[in-house]
Coordinates of C-alpha atoms in Angstrom, one line a residue:
M1 CA 52.6 97.3 -234.7
T2 CA 51.9 93.7 -233.5
P3 CA 53.2 93.1 -230.0
R4 CA 56.0 90.5 -229.7
E5 CA 55.8 87.4 -227.6
P6 CA 58.4 87.2 -224.8
T7 CA 61.0 84.6 -225.5
T8 CA 62.2 83.9 -221.9
S9 CA 60.9 84.6 -218.4
A10 CA 62.5 87.7 -217.0
H11 CA 62.7 86.2 -213.5
G12 CA 63.4 82.6 -214.6
I13 CA 60.1 81.2 -213.4
S14 CA 59.5 78.0 -215.3
K15 CA 56.3 76.9 -213.6
P16 CA 54.1 79.5 -212.1
E17 CA 52.1 78.5 -209.0
L18 CA 48.3 78.4 -209.1
I19 CA 47.4 80.5 -206.0
A20 CA 43.6 80.5 -206.3
R21 CA 41.0 79.3 -208.7
W22 CA 37.3 80.3 -208.6
P23 CA 35.5 78.1 -211.1
L24 CA 32.2 79.9 -210.3
A25 CA 30.4 76.6 -210.9
G26 CA 27.5 76.9 -208.5
D27 CA 29.4 78.8 -205.8
A28 CA 32.3 81.2 -205.3
D29 CA 34.7 78.8 -203.5
D30 CA 38.4 78.5 -204.2
A31 CA 39.0 75.1 -205.8
V32 CA 42.7 74.9 -204.9
G33 CA 43.0 76.7 -201.5
S34 CA 41.0 78.6 -198.9
H35 CA 40.5 81.9 -200.6
H36 CA 36.7 81.4 -200.8
G37 CA 34.6 84.3 -202.1
L38 CA 31.4 85.7 -200.7
A39 CA 28.9 85.7 -203.6
D40 CA 26.2 88.4 -203.7
G41 CA 23.3 88.2 -206.2
L42 CA 24.8 85.5 -208.5
T43 CA 22.9 83.0 -210.6
Y44 CA 24.5 80.3 -212.6
T45 CA 24.5 79.5 -216.3
A46 CA 26.2 77.4 -218.9
G47 CA 30.0 77.8 -219.2
P48 CA 32.3 78.3 -222.2
D49 CA 31.9 74.6 -223.2
G50 CA 28.1 74.8 -223.1
R51 CA 27.7 72.6 -220.0
A52 CA 25.1 73.9 -217.5
G53 CA 26.1 75.5 -214.2
L54 CA 29.8 76.2 -215.0
A55 CA 29.6 80.0 -215.0
A56 CA 28.2 82.8 -212.9
D57 CA 25.8 85.3 -214.2
F58 CA 26.4 88.9 -213.1
D59 CA 23.4 91.2 -213.4
G60 CA 25.3 94.5 -213.8
R61 CA 23.5 96.0 -210.8
R62 CA 24.5 94.2 -207.6
S63 CA 26.1 90.9 -208.4
R64 CA 29.7 90.4 -207.4
V65 CA 32.1 88.1 -205.5
C66 CA 34.2 89.5 -202.6
V67 CA 37.4 87.7 -201.6
E68 CA 38.9 88.8 -198.3
D69 CA 42.4 90.2 -198.4
H70 CA 45.1 87.7 -197.6
A71 CA 48.9 87.8 -197.9
D72 CA 48.7 85.3 -200.8
L73 CA 46.6 87.9 -202.8
R74 CA 48.9 90.8 -202.2
L75 CA 50.7 91.3 -205.5
G76 CA 53.6 93.4 -204.3
T77 CA 56.3 93.7 -206.9
D78 CA 56.1 90.1 -208.0
D79 CA 55.2 88.6 -211.4
F80 CA 51.6 87.4 -211.6
T81 CA 48.9 86.1 -214.0
F82 CA 45.2 86.5 -213.9
A83 CA 43.0 84.5 -216.3
A84 CA 39.2 84.4 -216.8
W85 CA 36.5 83.4 -219.3
I86 CA 34.0 86.2 -219.8
R87 CA 30.9 86.8 -221.8
C88 CA 29.7 90.4 -222.0
Q89 CA 26.1 91.4 -222.1
A90 CA 24.7 91.6 -225.6
P91 CA 23.2 93.8 -226.8
M92 CA 24.4 96.5 -224.4
R93 CA 21.9 97.8 -221.8
G94 CA 24.4 99.5 -219.5
A95 CA 28.1 99.7 -218.8
F96 CA 29.9 96.4 -219.2
G97 CA 31.8 96.8 -215.9
D98 CA 34.8 95.3 -214.1
I99 CA 36.0 91.7 -214.5
L100 CA 38.1 91.9 -211.3
S101 CA 39.9 94.4 -209.2
K102 CA 42.2 94.5 -206.2
F103 CA 42.7 98.2 -205.8
D104 CA 43.1 100.9 -203.1
P105 CA 41.4 103.9 -204.6
L106 CA 42.8 106.4 -202.1
G107 CA 46.4 105.2 -202.5
R108 CA 45.9 104.5 -206.2
C109 CA 47.5 101.2 -205.7
G110 CA 46.7 97.8 -207.1
L111 CA 45.2 96.1 -210.2
N112 CA 42.1 96.8 -212.4
L113 CA 40.7 94.7 -215.3
H114 CA 37.6 95.9 -216.9
V115 CA 35.6 96.2 -220.1
A116 CA 34.4 99.5 -221.5
G117 CA 33.7 101.1 -224.8
S118 CA 34.8 104.4 -226.2
S119 CA 33.0 107.4 -224.7
P120 CA 33.1 110.5 -227.0
A121 CA 32.1 113.7 -225.1
Y122 CA 28.4 114.2 -224.8
S123 CA 27.5 110.9 -226.3
S124 CA 27.2 107.7 -224.2
M125 CA 29.6 104.8 -224.0
S126 CA 29.7 102.8 -227.2
D127 CA 28.6 99.2 -227.3
Q128 CA 32.2 98.1 -228.2
R129 CA 33.7 95.8 -225.6
H130 CA 37.3 96.9 -225.1
V131 CA 39.4 95.2 -222.4
H132 CA 41.6 97.4 -220.2
F133 CA 44.3 96.0 -217.8
G134 CA 45.9 98.5 -215.5
I135 CA 48.2 98.5 -212.5
D136 CA 49.2 101.6 -210.4
D137 CA 51.2 102.7 -207.4
G138 CA 50.4 106.4 -207.4
Y139 CA 52.3 107.1 -210.6
V140 CA 51.3 110.1 -212.8
G141 CA 53.0 110.6 -216.1
T142 CA 53.4 113.8 -218.2
W143 CA 50.9 114.9 -220.8
E144 CA 51.9 114.1 -224.4
D145 CA 50.8 116.5 -227.1
F146 CA 49.1 114.5 -230.0
G147 CA 49.0 117.6 -232.1
K148 CA 46.2 119.4 -233.9
P149 CA 44.0 117.7 -236.5
E150 CA 43.2 120.9 -238.4
P151 CA 45.5 123.9 -238.0
S152 CA 42.7 126.5 -238.4
N153 CA 40.3 124.8 -235.9
S154 CA 39.9 125.9 -232.3
N155 CA 37.7 123.0 -231.0
V156 CA 38.0 119.3 -231.2
T157 CA 34.4 118.3 -230.4
A158 CA 34.8 114.6 -229.8
I159 CA 37.3 111.8 -229.8
A160 CA 36.5 108.1 -230.2
T161 CA 38.4 104.8 -230.3
W162 CA 37.4 102.4 -233.1
Q163 CA 39.1 99.3 -234.3
G164 CA 42.3 100.2 -232.5
E165 CA 42.5 103.7 -233.9
L166 CA 41.8 107.2 -232.4
Y167 CA 39.4 109.5 -234.3
A168 CA 38.7 113.1 -233.7
G169 CA 35.8 115.3 -234.9
I170 CA 36.2 119.1 -235.3
A171 CA 33.9 122.1 -235.4
D172 CA 34.6 125.4 -237.3
A173 CA 37.7 126.2 -239.4
S174 CA 39.0 129.0 -241.5
T175 CA 36.7 128.0 -244.4
P176 CA 33.5 125.9 -244.4
E177 CA 35.2 123.3 -246.6
K178 CA 37.8 122.6 -243.9
A179 CA 35.2 122.4 -241.1
C180 CA 33.0 119.5 -240.0
R181 CA 35.6 116.9 -240.6
V182 CA 36.8 113.7 -238.9
F183 CA 40.5 112.8 -238.6
R184 CA 42.4 109.6 -237.6
Y185 CA 45.5 109.8 -235.5
G186 CA 48.7 108.5 -237.2
G187 CA 51.2 109.0 -234.4
Q188 CA 53.8 111.7 -233.8
Q189 CA 51.3 114.5 -234.1
R190 CA 50.1 113.4 -237.5
W191 CA 46.4 113.3 -238.4
H192 CA 44.8 111.8 -241.5
D193 CA 41.8 113.4 -243.0
C194 CA 38.8 111.0 -243.0
G195 CA 36.6 113.5 -244.9
R196 CA 33.8 116.0 -244.4
L197 CA 30.4 114.7 -243.2
C198 CA 28.6 116.6 -246.0
A199 CA 29.1 119.3 -248.5
D200 CA 26.6 121.7 -247.0
P201 CA 28.5 125.0 -246.0
N202 CA 25.9 125.8 -243.4
V203 CA 26.9 122.7 -241.4
L204 CA 30.2 123.5 -239.7
S205 CA 30.6 120.9 -236.9
V206 CA 31.0 117.3 -236.1
Q207 CA 28.6 117.7 -233.2
S208 CA 28.7 114.1 -231.9
M209 CA 30.3 110.8 -232.5
L210 CA 29.6 107.2 -231.4
V211 CA 30.7 103.6 -232.2
H212 CA 27.7 101.4 -232.5
N213 CA 27.3 97.8 -233.8
G214 CA 30.8 97.9 -235.1
R215 CA 30.5 101.1 -237.1
L216 CA 31.6 104.7 -236.5
Y217 CA 28.8 107.3 -236.6
A218 CA 28.9 111.1 -236.5
G219 CA 26.1 113.6 -236.0
S220 CA 26.2 117.0 -237.7
G221 CA 25.4 120.5 -236.5
N222 CA 26.9 123.8 -235.5
W223 CA 28.6 123.8 -232.1
D224 CA 28.3 127.6 -232.0
W225 CA 24.8 127.9 -230.6
V226 CA 24.5 131.5 -231.9
K227 CA 24.9 130.1 -235.4
A228 CA 22.8 127.1 -234.7
W229 CA 19.9 129.2 -233.5
G230 CA 20.1 131.4 -236.6
Q231 CA 21.2 134.5 -234.6
M232 CA 24.4 135.1 -236.5
P233 CA 23.9 137.7 -239.3
G234 CA 24.4 136.2 -242.7
F235 CA 24.3 132.5 -241.5
S236 CA 21.4 130.2 -242.0
P237 CA 21.8 126.8 -240.2
S238 CA 20.8 123.6 -242.1
K239 CA 18.9 120.6 -240.7
V240 CA 21.0 117.9 -239.2
H241 CA 21.8 114.3 -240.3
V242 CA 23.7 111.3 -238.9
Y243 CA 26.4 109.7 -241.0
E244 CA 28.1 106.3 -241.1
Y245 CA 31.8 106.1 -241.9
Q246 CA 32.6 104.1 -245.0
G247 CA 36.4 104.3 -244.9
G248 CA 38.8 106.6 -246.6
R249 CA 37.0 110.0 -246.8
E250 CA 33.5 108.6 -247.4
W251 CA 30.5 109.0 -245.2
R252 CA 27.0 107.5 -245.8
D253 CA 24.0 109.7 -245.0
L254 CA 21.5 108.0 -242.7
G255 CA 19.0 110.8 -243.3
Q256 CA 17.7 113.9 -241.6
V257 CA 17.0 113.6 -237.9
G258 CA 13.8 115.5 -237.0
E259 CA 13.9 119.2 -237.6
G260 CA 16.9 120.1 -235.4
N261 CA 20.0 122.1 -236.0
R262 CA 22.3 120.0 -233.8
V263 CA 22.6 116.3 -233.1
M264 CA 23.6 117.0 -229.5
C265 CA 24.4 113.4 -228.6
M266 CA 24.0 109.8 -229.6
G267 CA 23.6 106.6 -227.6
S268 CA 23.7 102.9 -228.1
F269 CA 21.0 100.9 -226.2
A270 CA 19.5 97.4 -226.7
G271 CA 20.9 97.2 -230.2
D272 CA 19.5 100.5 -231.5
L273 CA 21.1 103.8 -232.3
Y274 CA 19.6 106.9 -230.6
A275 CA 20.1 110.6 -231.3
G276 CA 19.2 113.6 -229.1
L277 CA 18.4 117.0 -230.6
D278 CA 18.7 120.6 -229.5
R279 CA 15.8 122.8 -228.3
E280 CA 14.2 125.4 -230.6
A281 CA 13.9 123.7 -234.0
G282 CA 14.8 120.3 -232.7
G283 CA 12.2 120.4 -230.0
G284 CA 14.5 118.6 -227.5
K285 CA 13.5 115.3 -229.0
V286 CA 15.1 111.9 -229.0
F287 CA 15.0 109.7 -232.1
R288 CA 15.8 106.0 -232.7
H289 CA 17.2 104.6 -235.9
T290 CA 15.2 101.5 -236.9
D291 CA 15.0 99.9 -240.4
G292 CA 16.4 102.9 -242.1
D293 CA 14.1 105.4 -240.5
W294 CA 14.4 107.8 -237.6
I295 CA 11.5 107.1 -235.1
D296 CA 10.3 109.9 -232.8
C297 CA 10.8 108.8 -229.2
G298 CA 9.4 112.1 -227.7
A299 CA 10.9 115.0 -225.9
P300 CA 11.8 114.7 -222.2
D301 CA 11.1 118.4 -221.6
G302 CA 11.8 120.3 -224.8
L303 CA 15.3 121.5 -223.8
N304 CA 18.6 120.4 -225.3
V305 CA 19.1 116.6 -224.9
E306 CA 22.7 116.8 -223.8
N307 CA 23.4 113.2 -223.0
L308 CA 22.1 109.6 -223.4
L309 CA 23.3 106.9 -221.2
P310 CA 22.0 103.3 -220.5
I311 CA 22.2 102.1 -216.9
G312 CA 20.9 98.8 -215.6
G313 CA 18.7 98.1 -218.6
V314 CA 17.2 101.6 -218.8
L315 CA 18.0 104.4 -221.2
N316 CA 18.6 107.8 -219.4
A317 CA 18.7 111.3 -220.9
S318 CA 19.8 114.6 -219.4
T319 CA 18.6 118.0 -220.5
H320 CA 19.7 121.4 -219.5
G321 CA 18.7 120.8 -215.9
S322 CA 16.9 117.5 -215.5
I323 CA 17.4 113.8 -215.8
Y324 CA 14.9 111.4 -217.3
R325 CA 14.4 107.7 -217.8
Y326 CA 12.9 106.4 -221.0
G327 CA 9.7 104.3 -220.7
G328 CA 9.2 103.4 -224.3
E329 CA 7.4 105.0 -227.2
T330 CA 7.4 108.7 -226.3
T331 CA 7.3 108.4 -222.5
W332 CA 10.0 110.0 -220.3
T333 CA 10.0 110.1 -216.4
C334 CA 11.9 112.8 -214.5
I335 CA 14.2 111.4 -211.8
G336 CA 15.9 114.7 -210.9
K337 CA 15.2 118.4 -211.6
D338 CA 17.8 121.1 -210.9
P339 CA 19.4 119.1 -208.1
H340 CA 21.6 121.3 -205.8
G341 CA 20.6 124.4 -207.8
I342 CA 22.3 123.5 -211.0
N343 CA 20.6 124.4 -214.3
Q344 CA 22.6 122.5 -217.0
I345 CA 23.8 118.9 -217.2
H346 CA 26.6 118.2 -219.6
S347 CA 27.9 114.7 -218.8
M348 CA 26.7 111.4 -217.3
A349 CA 28.5 108.3 -216.3
E350 CA 27.9 105.0 -214.4
I351 CA 30.3 104.6 -211.5
G352 CA 30.0 101.8 -209.0
G353 CA 26.5 101.0 -210.1
Q354 CA 25.2 104.6 -209.7
L355 CA 24.5 107.5 -212.0
W356 CA 26.9 110.5 -211.8
I357 CA 26.3 113.8 -213.6
G358 CA 28.6 116.8 -214.4
T359 CA 26.9 120.1 -214.2
W360 CA 26.9 123.9 -214.8
P361 CA 27.4 126.6 -213.5
Q362 CA 28.9 125.7 -210.1
G363 CA 30.8 122.7 -211.5
Y364 CA 29.2 120.2 -209.2
V365 CA 29.6 116.5 -209.8
L366 CA 26.5 114.9 -208.4
R367 CA 25.7 111.2 -207.6
L368 CA 22.2 109.7 -207.5
E369 CA 21.8 107.6 -204.4
R370 CA 19.7 104.5 -204.2
S371 CA 17.3 106.5 -202.0
G372 CA 16.7 108.9 -204.8
E373 CA 18.6 111.7 -203.2
W374 CA 21.5 113.5 -204.9
T375 CA 24.9 113.8 -203.2
N376 CA 27.3 116.6 -204.1
T377 CA 30.7 114.9 -204.5
G378 CA 32.5 118.2 -205.0
R379 CA 32.8 121.6 -206.8
L380 CA 35.3 121.7 -209.6
G381 CA 36.8 124.6 -211.6
I382 CA 37.3 128.2 -210.5
P383 CA 36.4 129.0 -206.9
E384 CA 33.3 130.5 -205.5
G385 CA 33.2 134.3 -205.5
L386 CA 34.1 134.6 -209.2
Y387 CA 31.7 134.6 -212.1
E388 CA 30.1 131.1 -212.0
C389 CA 31.0 129.4 -215.3
N390 CA 32.2 125.9 -214.3
E391 CA 30.9 123.2 -216.6
V392 CA 31.8 119.5 -216.2
M393 CA 31.9 118.4 -219.8
D394 CA 32.9 114.8 -219.4
L395 CA 33.4 112.0 -216.8
R396 CA 35.6 109.0 -217.5
V397 CA 37.0 106.1 -215.5
Y398 CA 40.6 105.3 -216.3
N399 CA 42.8 102.8 -214.4
G400 CA 40.6 102.7 -211.3
K401 CA 39.9 106.4 -210.9
L402 CA 37.3 108.9 -212.1
Y403 CA 38.4 111.9 -214.1
A404 CA 36.4 115.0 -215.1
A405 CA 36.9 117.5 -217.9
L406 CA 36.1 121.2 -217.5
I407 CA 35.5 124.7 -218.9
P408 CA 36.4 127.6 -218.4
K409 CA 40.1 126.9 -217.8
S410 CA 40.5 123.6 -219.7
Q411 CA 41.1 121.6 -216.6
V412 CA 41.2 117.8 -215.8
W413 CA 40.3 116.8 -212.3
R414 CA 40.5 113.4 -210.5
Y415 CA 38.0 112.2 -207.9
E416 CA 39.6 111.0 -204.6
A417 CA 36.6 110.9 -202.2
D418 CA 33.4 112.9 -201.6
G419 CA 34.5 116.6 -201.2
H420 CA 38.0 115.8 -202.4
W421 CA 39.0 116.2 -206.0
T422 CA 42.6 116.8 -207.3
L423 CA 43.4 119.2 -210.1
I424 CA 45.6 117.2 -212.6
T425 CA 46.3 119.8 -215.3
S426 CA 45.1 122.7 -217.4
L427 CA 45.6 121.9 -221.1
A428 CA 44.8 125.3 -222.7
S429 CA 45.0 128.9 -221.8
R430 CA 44.7 132.4 -223.1
P431 CA 46.5 135.6 -221.9
D432 CA 43.3 137.5 -222.2
W433 CA 41.2 135.0 -220.1
R434 CA 38.5 136.5 -217.9
P435 CA 35.8 134.6 -216.1
D436 CA 33.1 137.0 -217.3
D437 CA 34.1 136.8 -221.0
P438 CA 33.0 133.6 -222.7
D439 CA 35.1 134.4 -225.8
T440 CA 38.2 133.7 -223.7
W441 CA 37.0 130.5 -222.0
C442 CA 38.9 127.2 -222.8
R443 CA 37.4 123.7 -222.7
V444 CA 38.5 120.2 -222.3
T445 CA 35.7 118.9 -224.5
C446 CA 36.0 115.2 -223.9
L447 CA 38.0 112.3 -222.3
N448 CA 38.6 108.9 -223.9
A449 CA 40.9 105.9 -223.5
Y450 CA 43.3 105.1 -226.3
G451 CA 46.5 103.1 -226.4
G452 CA 46.8 102.7 -222.7
Q453 CA 46.4 106.4 -222.1
L454 CA 43.7 108.8 -221.0
C455 CA 43.2 111.3 -223.9
A456 CA 41.7 114.8 -223.7
A457 CA 40.7 117.3 -226.4
T458 CA 40.7 121.0 -226.1
G459 CA 38.5 123.7 -227.5
S460 CA 37.2 127.3 -227.3
C461 CA 33.8 128.1 -225.9
F462 CA 32.0 129.0 -229.1
S463 CA 34.3 126.9 -231.4
R464 CA 34.8 129.7 -233.8
A465 CA 38.0 129.6 -235.9
E466 CA 38.8 133.2 -235.0
H467 CA 38.9 132.3 -231.4
Q468 CA 42.2 130.4 -231.7
D469 CA 44.7 131.5 -229.0
V470 CA 48.2 133.0 -229.5
E471 CA 49.9 129.9 -228.0
D472 CA 47.9 127.5 -230.2
T473 CA 46.7 125.4 -227.2
L474 CA 43.1 125.0 -228.5
G475 CA 41.9 122.4 -231.0
R476 CA 44.5 119.9 -229.8
V477 CA 44.5 116.3 -228.4
H478 CA 46.7 115.2 -225.5
G479 CA 47.3 111.9 -223.7
F480 CA 48.7 110.9 -220.3
T481 CA 49.3 107.7 -218.3
A482 CA 48.5 107.1 -214.7
G483 CA 50.1 103.8 -213.6
Q484 CA 50.7 101.3 -216.4
V485 CA 47.9 100.3 -218.7
C486 CA 47.5 98.0 -221.7
S487 CA 44.3 97.7 -223.7
H488 CA 42.6 95.5 -226.3
E489 CA 40.7 98.1 -228.4
H490 CA 38.8 95.9 -230.7
D491 CA 35.3 94.6 -229.9
I492 CA 35.4 91.2 -228.3
G493 CA 31.7 90.7 -229.0
G494 CA 29.1 89.0 -226.9
G495 CA 30.4 85.4 -227.0
W496 CA 32.8 83.7 -224.6
T497 CA 36.3 85.3 -224.5
H498 CA 39.4 84.1 -222.7
V499 CA 41.2 87.1 -221.0
V500 CA 44.7 86.8 -219.5
A501 CA 46.5 89.7 -217.7
V502 CA 50.2 89.2 -217.0
R503 CA 52.9 91.1 -215.2
E504 CA 56.5 90.0 -215.8
G505 CA 59.2 92.3 -214.5
V506 CA 58.6 95.8 -215.9
E507 CA 56.2 94.5 -218.6
T508 CA 52.5 93.9 -218.5
R509 CA 50.8 91.9 -221.2
L510 CA 47.1 91.4 -222.2
Y511 CA 46.1 88.2 -224.1
I512 CA 42.7 87.8 -225.8
N513 CA 41.7 84.2 -226.7
G514 CA 45.3 83.1 -226.4
R515 CA 46.8 85.8 -228.6
L516 CA 49.0 88.6 -227.4
S517 CA 47.0 91.8 -227.9
S518 CA 48.9 94.6 -226.0
V519 CA 52.1 95.2 -224.1
S520 CA 53.1 98.1 -221.8
H521 CA 56.3 98.9 -219.9
A522 CA 56.8 100.6 -216.6
P523 CA 58.3 104.1 -216.7
A524 CA 62.1 104.2 -216.4
R525 CA 63.4 103.9 -212.8
T526 CA 59.9 103.1 -211.5
T527 CA 58.7 100.0 -209.7
F528 CA 55.1 99.4 -209.0
D529 CA 54.4 97.8 -205.6
L530 CA 50.8 96.7 -205.8
T531 CA 50.5 95.7 -202.1
N532 CA 47.2 96.8 -200.5
T533 CA 44.7 95.4 -198.0
D534 CA 41.5 95.9 -200.0
P535 CA 39.4 92.8 -201.0
L536 CA 39.7 91.2 -204.4
F537 CA 36.5 91.6 -206.3
I538 CA 35.3 89.5 -209.1
G539 CA 32.6 91.2 -211.3
Y540 CA 33.0 94.6 -209.6
G541 CA 35.4 97.6 -209.5
T542 CA 35.6 101.3 -209.9
Q543 CA 33.7 101.4 -213.2
T544 CA 30.7 99.3 -212.1
Y545 CA 29.3 95.9 -211.6
F546 CA 30.0 93.5 -214.5
A547 CA 27.1 92.7 -216.8
G548 CA 27.4 89.2 -218.3
A549 CA 28.9 85.9 -217.3
I550 CA 32.3 84.9 -215.8
S551 CA 33.9 81.5 -215.5
D552 CA 37.1 79.9 -214.2
V553 CA 39.0 82.8 -212.7
R554 CA 42.6 81.9 -211.9
M555 CA 45.4 83.7 -210.1
Y556 CA 49.0 82.5 -210.5
A557 CA 52.2 83.6 -208.8
G558 CA 54.5 84.1 -211.8
A559 CA 54.0 84.8 -215.4
L560 CA 52.5 82.1 -217.6
T561 CA 54.3 81.5 -220.9
A562 CA 52.6 82.3 -224.2
E563 CA 52.2 78.6 -224.8
G564 CA 50.7 78.0 -221.4
I565 CA 48.2 80.8 -222.0
R566 CA 47.2 79.3 -225.3
R567 CA 46.6 75.9 -223.7
L568 CA 44.7 77.4 -220.9
G569 CA 42.3 79.1 -223.4
G570 CA 41.8 75.9 -225.3
G571 CA 44.2 76.6 -228.1
S572 CA 46.6 74.0 -229.6

């Protein structure tokens, strides 16, 4: 549904006041007041109109502008407008990062405006540039059940947002024909079948998904590693392929990838699509898709390639216990082996310019410091003293906070500070659950942003259809809201884009190039007071440093009209 433009100002403000303007034309000074910024690591480039020196280049690693807190910048409960011209890095060589933020992470209070792509489970963040505008004052909503894509499935393996729609891939089902399918969410717990990746009955899972260069891709395999390794009597796994979605129920085969039995993950880096394979038959290799062929990029250490993630211009890969940086051709350099005694790595994310990893079996979330040391930010899952089976399956930033997805109790946790994580929910359960029985374990397989919500998918440990639980909590997708978020979930590309974020009364609105893209409303009987004493950052926030260029950042007291926004962005 297309958002409707407001017809009148809720608070009767006819002429919003320009509080601050940072042109970023050679410096970080405020052009209308005294809220000058401290620039760190900026260079200057041509602005949106092509004239030299009218925009700041942010390198995605340390560049940012810090504006000291002031009463003028404290948003409180008032209406406001932020506007900026941005140009995201293209092609993607790391997370796109935050446009601006004024946010207290401990109190979960303030504003976030950032660019991020979809991030489906083991696969890296896509190269799609989605814009997310969020405010919060410590509000946590309830979880909404989006339903079950396939009734006989016990594991949603990945969820991805593409062209404003939510897609889910599944593993096993009651028959091979029902398995290995992708579904599109239609609202009100309805899911539309987008087809099976292939007709081969010995391929039972959508193993991985990724949006790359404007297209949706899926990698095949068998999530159940017993079947994937040929150890299940009567089952012979097939070699794996990657497929490109063609619409409807059609998928185009991009060919066999190496000799593996599972495409463990995919990644987008520097304009190319990468795929990581399993150990054993796959040899733990990484492949790059170039000119219709899959090019062998070598094996980091021969174990499962669990994740691929670009950070700061370098492609990173994690295997069962180690982290590697890609050096080109078939060269990989280890930057961490079994840190803090872990032996598997199942998720990676860039947070605040640093690499974070989610691990097994202790459930540690580790952060790589600039010194090369690894910091343990906390242990998640079931406590010490029980059978160790905590696996951090995904890490995702949503509205200024980092969230983690876990097995064995299908939990979602939120990071507060080192050593302090908050358990948010458990989305699946079994009455026969035991920590020493993997058949009873429950997963949150992945986290992803969609429609202003944080979405989470559930699954069983092995993904077998017969492992469905009595309460039917497995193989489902859920969503919840922290604060108030509206998002533009179409790729804005690598050119100049005008972004405007507005709060007016209980409503927030996001405009892209002068057009209203998204609207959200505060929960009933809830007022968000955004007052905090943290600095206002341009080009930096919880996700990470911005990679690209920013120009003409403006802050208004009051809500600009739709016509005013169109004029500000150069529209007629």
